Amino acid sequence: MAKMEQWSAEAALGRRVLVVEDEPLIALALEETLAEHGFRVVASAQTVAVALRNIASAQFDVALLDLCIGAESVEPVADRLAAMGVPFVFTTGYGRSALPSAHATRPIVEKPFRTEALIAALVAALRRAAQDA
């Protein structure tokens, strides 16, 4: 196992993830990829409303947020997570300039993403949150 893979696997092991993605095939691929790398997807949402309900009812360590959920912005979800101190990573095909200004410095993985970039971003978000705690 390569050094980065080992570092990522150790940091990811058993970490609970909320996935917010409106495209079912992408959501499924994300869930499989995360599981293969030691994460545990505990909740998945295809709408902002469901994501907000999941935040209220599920326990998780990190979230992966598609920037645009159908015609909706995921900003209310990001706002709630930020207020709770839960780390999250945006995924988008629109680039960093599309991020809400309140979250402009949050981690982002541009679509189409490489698995390594996705896992590295989640691990980095978890590590930053642990250092800030």
PDB file of C-alpha atoms in Angstrom:
ATOM      1  CA  MET A   1       0.000   0.000   0.000  1.00  0.00           C
ATOM      2  CA  ALA A   2       1.424   3.401  -0.941  1.00  0.00           C
ATOM      3  CA  LYS A   3       2.146   5.887   1.842  1.00  0.00           C
ATOM      4  CA  MET A   4      -0.705   8.267   0.886  1.00  0.00           C
ATOM      5  CA  GLU A   5      -3.156   5.360   0.596  1.00  0.00           C
ATOM      6  CA  GLN A   6      -2.169   4.126   4.054  1.00  0.00           C
ATOM      7  CA  TRP A   7      -2.484   7.640   5.535  1.00  0.00           C
ATOM      8  CA  SER A   8      -5.912   8.061   3.942  1.00  0.00           C
ATOM      9  CA  ALA A   9      -7.111   4.629   5.011  1.00  0.00           C
ATOM     10  CA  GLU A  10      -6.117   5.239   8.629  1.00  0.00           C
ATOM     11  CA  ALA A  11      -7.854   8.626   8.721  1.00  0.00           C
ATOM     12  CA  ALA A  12     -10.959   7.327   6.936  1.00  0.00           C
ATOM     13  CA  LEU A  13     -11.441   4.095   8.849  1.00  0.00           C
ATOM     14  CA  GLY A  14     -15.031   3.988  10.026  1.00  0.00           C
ATOM     15  CA  ARG A  15     -15.641   7.719   9.579  1.00  0.00           C
ATOM     16  CA  ARG A  16     -19.332   8.394   9.041  1.00  0.00           C
ATOM     17  CA  VAL A  17     -20.267  10.382   5.938  1.00  0.00           C
ATOM     18  CA  LEU A  18     -23.352  12.270   4.779  1.00  0.00           C
ATOM     19  CA  VAL A  19     -23.537  12.326   0.966  1.00  0.00           C
ATOM     20  CA  VAL A  20     -25.684  15.023  -0.675  1.00  0.00           C
ATOM     21  CA  GLU A  21     -25.876  14.356  -4.424  1.00  0.00           C
ATOM     22  CA  ASP A  22     -28.907  14.645  -6.716  1.00  0.00           C
ATOM     23  CA  GLU A  23     -27.685  12.323  -9.483  1.00  0.00           C
ATOM     24  CA  PRO A  24     -28.488   8.742  -8.359  1.00  0.00           C
ATOM     25  CA  LEU A  25     -25.676   7.079 -10.330  1.00  0.00           C
ATOM     26  CA  ILE A  26     -23.096   9.541  -9.026  1.00  0.00           C
ATOM     27  CA  ALA A  27     -24.409   9.086  -5.477  1.00  0.00           C
ATOM     28  CA  LEU A  28     -24.122   5.312  -5.802  1.00  0.00           C
ATOM     29  CA  ALA A  29     -20.593   5.566  -7.201  1.00  0.00           C
ATOM     30  CA  LEU A  30     -19.621   7.911  -4.354  1.00  0.00           C
ATOM     31  CA  GLU A  31     -21.039   5.555  -1.747  1.00  0.00           C
ATOM     32  CA  GLU A  32     -19.141   2.596  -3.222  1.00  0.00           C
ATOM     33  CA  THR A  33     -15.907   4.565  -3.533  1.00  0.00           C
ATOM     34  CA  LEU A  34     -16.146   5.851   0.024  1.00  0.00           C
ATOM     35  CA  ALA A  35     -16.832   2.354   1.373  1.00  0.00           C
ATOM     36  CA  GLU A  36     -13.841   0.973  -0.541  1.00  0.00           C
ATOM     37  CA  HIS A  37     -11.660   3.540   1.223  1.00  0.00           C
ATOM     38  CA  GLY A  38     -12.868   2.847   4.753  1.00  0.00           C
ATOM     39  CA  PHE A  39     -15.615   5.449   5.104  1.00  0.00           C
ATOM     40  CA  ARG A  40     -19.135   4.524   6.197  1.00  0.00           C
ATOM     41  CA  VAL A  41     -21.975   6.352   4.427  1.00  0.00           C
ATOM     42  CA  VAL A  42     -24.651   6.725   7.112  1.00  0.00           C
ATOM     43  CA  ALA A  43     -27.005   9.024   5.207  1.00  0.00           C
ATOM     44  CA  SER A  44     -27.571  10.058   1.621  1.00  0.00           C
ATOM     45  CA  ALA A  45     -29.821  12.806   0.268  1.00  0.00           C
ATOM     46  CA  GLN A  46     -30.943  13.851  -3.190  1.00  0.00           C
ATOM     47  CA  THR A  47     -32.681  17.054  -2.031  1.00  0.00           C
ATOM     48  CA  VAL A  48     -31.829  19.909   0.302  1.00  0.00           C
ATOM     49  CA  ALA A  49     -34.885  19.134   2.467  1.00  0.00           C
ATOM     50  CA  VAL A  50     -33.822  15.513   2.963  1.00  0.00           C
ATOM     51  CA  ALA A  51     -30.249  16.600   3.686  1.00  0.00           C
ATOM     52  CA  LEU A  52     -31.464  18.986   6.394  1.00  0.00           C
ATOM     53  CA  ARG A  53     -33.573  16.201   7.940  1.00  0.00           C
ATOM     54  CA  ASN A  54     -30.554  13.885   7.845  1.00  0.00           C
ATOM     55  CA  ILE A  55     -28.468  16.491   9.642  1.00  0.00           C
ATOM     56  CA  ALA A  56     -31.068  16.606  12.404  1.00  0.00           C
ATOM     57  CA  SER A  57     -31.383  12.829  12.759  1.00  0.00           C
ATOM     58  CA  ALA A  58     -28.113  11.145  11.729  1.00  0.00           C
ATOM     59  CA  GLN A  59     -24.677  11.297  13.298  1.00  0.00           C
ATOM     60  CA  PHE A  60     -21.745  11.725  10.942  1.00  0.00           C
ATOM     61  CA  ASP A  61     -18.165  12.993  10.949  1.00  0.00           C
ATOM     62  CA  VAL A  62     -17.927  14.668   7.542  1.00  0.00           C
ATOM     63  CA  ALA A  63     -20.183  15.540   4.611  1.00  0.00           C
ATOM     64  CA  LEU A  64     -19.787  15.547   0.857  1.00  0.00           C
ATOM     65  CA  LEU A  65     -22.007  18.177  -0.786  1.00  0.00           C
ATOM     66  CA  ASP A  66     -22.847  18.590  -4.457  1.00  0.00           C
ATOM     67  CA  LEU A  67     -23.047  22.350  -4.915  1.00  0.00           C
ATOM     68  CA  CYS A  68     -26.247  22.253  -6.992  1.00  0.00           C
ATOM     69  CA  ILE A  69     -28.998  19.860  -6.007  1.00  0.00           C
ATOM     70  CA  GLY A  70     -31.394  20.023  -8.925  1.00  0.00           C
ATOM     71  CA  ALA A  71     -32.393  23.674  -9.126  1.00  0.00           C
ATOM     72  CA  GLU A  72     -31.473  24.268  -5.465  1.00  0.00           C
ATOM     73  CA  SER A  73     -28.255  25.500  -3.923  1.00  0.00           C
ATOM     74  CA  VAL A  74     -26.840  23.313  -1.176  1.00  0.00           C
ATOM     75  CA  GLU A  75     -25.952  26.487   0.771  1.00  0.00           C
ATOM     76  CA  PRO A  76     -28.554  25.948   3.555  1.00  0.00           C
ATOM     77  CA  VAL A  77     -27.010  22.536   4.207  1.00  0.00           C
ATOM     78  CA  ALA A  78     -23.494  24.006   4.248  1.00  0.00           C
ATOM     79  CA  ASP A  79     -24.646  26.776   6.600  1.00  0.00           C
ATOM     80  CA  ARG A  80     -26.121  24.261   9.044  1.00  0.00           C
ATOM     81  CA  LEU A  81     -23.038  22.036   8.953  1.00  0.00           C
ATOM     82  CA  ALA A  82     -20.735  25.024   9.490  1.00  0.00           C
ATOM     83  CA  ALA A  83     -22.814  26.155  12.477  1.00  0.00           C
ATOM     84  CA  MET A  84     -22.487  22.643  13.940  1.00  0.00           C
ATOM     85  CA  GLY A  85     -18.739  22.504  13.315  1.00  0.00           C
ATOM     86  CA  VAL A  86     -19.046  19.521  10.963  1.00  0.00           C
ATOM     87  CA  PRO A  87     -16.415  19.497   8.197  1.00  0.00           C
ATOM     88  CA  PHE A  88     -17.581  19.199   4.609  1.00  0.00           C
ATOM     89  CA  VAL A  89     -16.284  19.151   1.061  1.00  0.00           C
ATOM     90  CA  PHE A  90     -18.088  20.536  -1.983  1.00  0.00           C
ATOM     91  CA  THR A  91     -18.234  18.679  -5.286  1.00  0.00           C
ATOM     92  CA  THR A  92     -19.091  20.660  -8.394  1.00  0.00           C
ATOM     93  CA  GLY A  93     -18.534  20.966 -12.094  1.00  0.00           C
ATOM     94  CA  TYR A  94     -18.700  24.752 -11.878  1.00  0.00           C
ATOM     95  CA  GLY A  95     -15.397  25.503 -10.139  1.00  0.00           C
ATOM     96  CA  ARG A  96     -14.506  27.441  -6.999  1.00  0.00           C
ATOM     97  CA  SER A  97     -16.055  30.689  -8.277  1.00  0.00           C
ATOM     98  CA  ALA A  98     -19.507  29.085  -7.924  1.00  0.00           C
ATOM     99  CA  LEU A  99     -19.147  28.530  -4.172  1.00  0.00           C
ATOM    100  CA  PRO A 100     -21.324  30.649  -1.875  1.00  0.00           C
ATOM    101  CA  SER A 101     -19.254  33.551  -0.538  1.00  0.00           C
ATOM    102  CA  ALA A 102     -19.702  32.383   3.065  1.00  0.00           C
ATOM    103  CA  HIS A 103     -18.006  29.105   2.125  1.00  0.00           C
ATOM    104  CA  ALA A 104     -15.516  30.294  -0.492  1.00  0.00           C
ATOM    105  CA  THR A 105     -12.544  28.813   1.371  1.00  0.00           C
ATOM    106  CA  ARG A 106     -14.082  25.385   1.945  1.00  0.00           C
ATOM    107  CA  PRO A 107     -12.513  22.371   0.250  1.00  0.00           C
ATOM    108  CA  ILE A 108     -13.756  21.600  -3.232  1.00  0.00           C
ATOM    109  CA  VAL A 109     -13.364  18.664  -5.590  1.00  0.00           C
ATOM    110  CA  GLU A 110     -14.223  19.495  -9.178  1.00  0.00           C
ATOM    111  CA  LYS A 111     -16.247  17.069 -11.282  1.00  0.00           C
ATOM    112  CA  PRO A 112     -15.357  14.844 -12.885  1.00  0.00           C
ATOM    113  CA  PHE A 113     -13.170  14.003  -9.917  1.00  0.00           C
ATOM    114  CA  ARG A 114     -10.428  11.484  -9.386  1.00  0.00           C
ATOM    115  CA  THR A 115     -10.894   9.114  -6.467  1.00  0.00           C
ATOM    116  CA  GLU A 116      -7.555  10.171  -4.982  1.00  0.00           C
ATOM    117  CA  ALA A 117      -8.584  13.834  -4.967  1.00  0.00           C
ATOM    118  CA  LEU A 118     -11.934  13.046  -3.367  1.00  0.00           C
ATOM    119  CA  ILE A 119     -10.473  10.917  -0.583  1.00  0.00           C
ATOM    120  CA  ALA A 120      -7.630  13.374   0.037  1.00  0.00           C
ATOM    121  CA  ALA A 121     -10.101  16.268   0.360  1.00  0.00           C
ATOM    122  CA  LEU A 122     -12.271  14.384   2.866  1.00  0.00           C
ATOM    123  CA  VAL A 123      -9.270  13.290   4.920  1.00  0.00           C
ATOM    124  CA  ALA A 124      -7.867  16.838   4.895  1.00  0.00           C
ATOM    125  CA  ALA A 125     -11.231  18.244   6.036  1.00  0.00           C
ATOM    126  CA  LEU A 126     -11.339  15.742   8.904  1.00  0.00           C
ATOM    127  CA  ARG A 127      -7.766  16.526   9.930  1.00  0.00           C
ATOM    128  CA  ARG A 128      -8.390  20.295   9.858  1.00  0.00           C
ATOM    129  CA  ALA A 129     -11.506  19.874  11.981  1.00  0.00           C
ATOM    130  CA  ALA A 130      -9.567  17.775  14.501  1.00  0.00           C
ATOM    131  CA  GLN A 131      -6.826  20.409  14.719  1.00  0.00           C
ATOM    132  CA  ASP A 132      -9.381  23.194  15.196  1.00  0.00           C
ATOM    133  CA  ALA A 133     -11.197  21.319  17.975  1.00  0.00           C
TER     134      ALA A 133
END
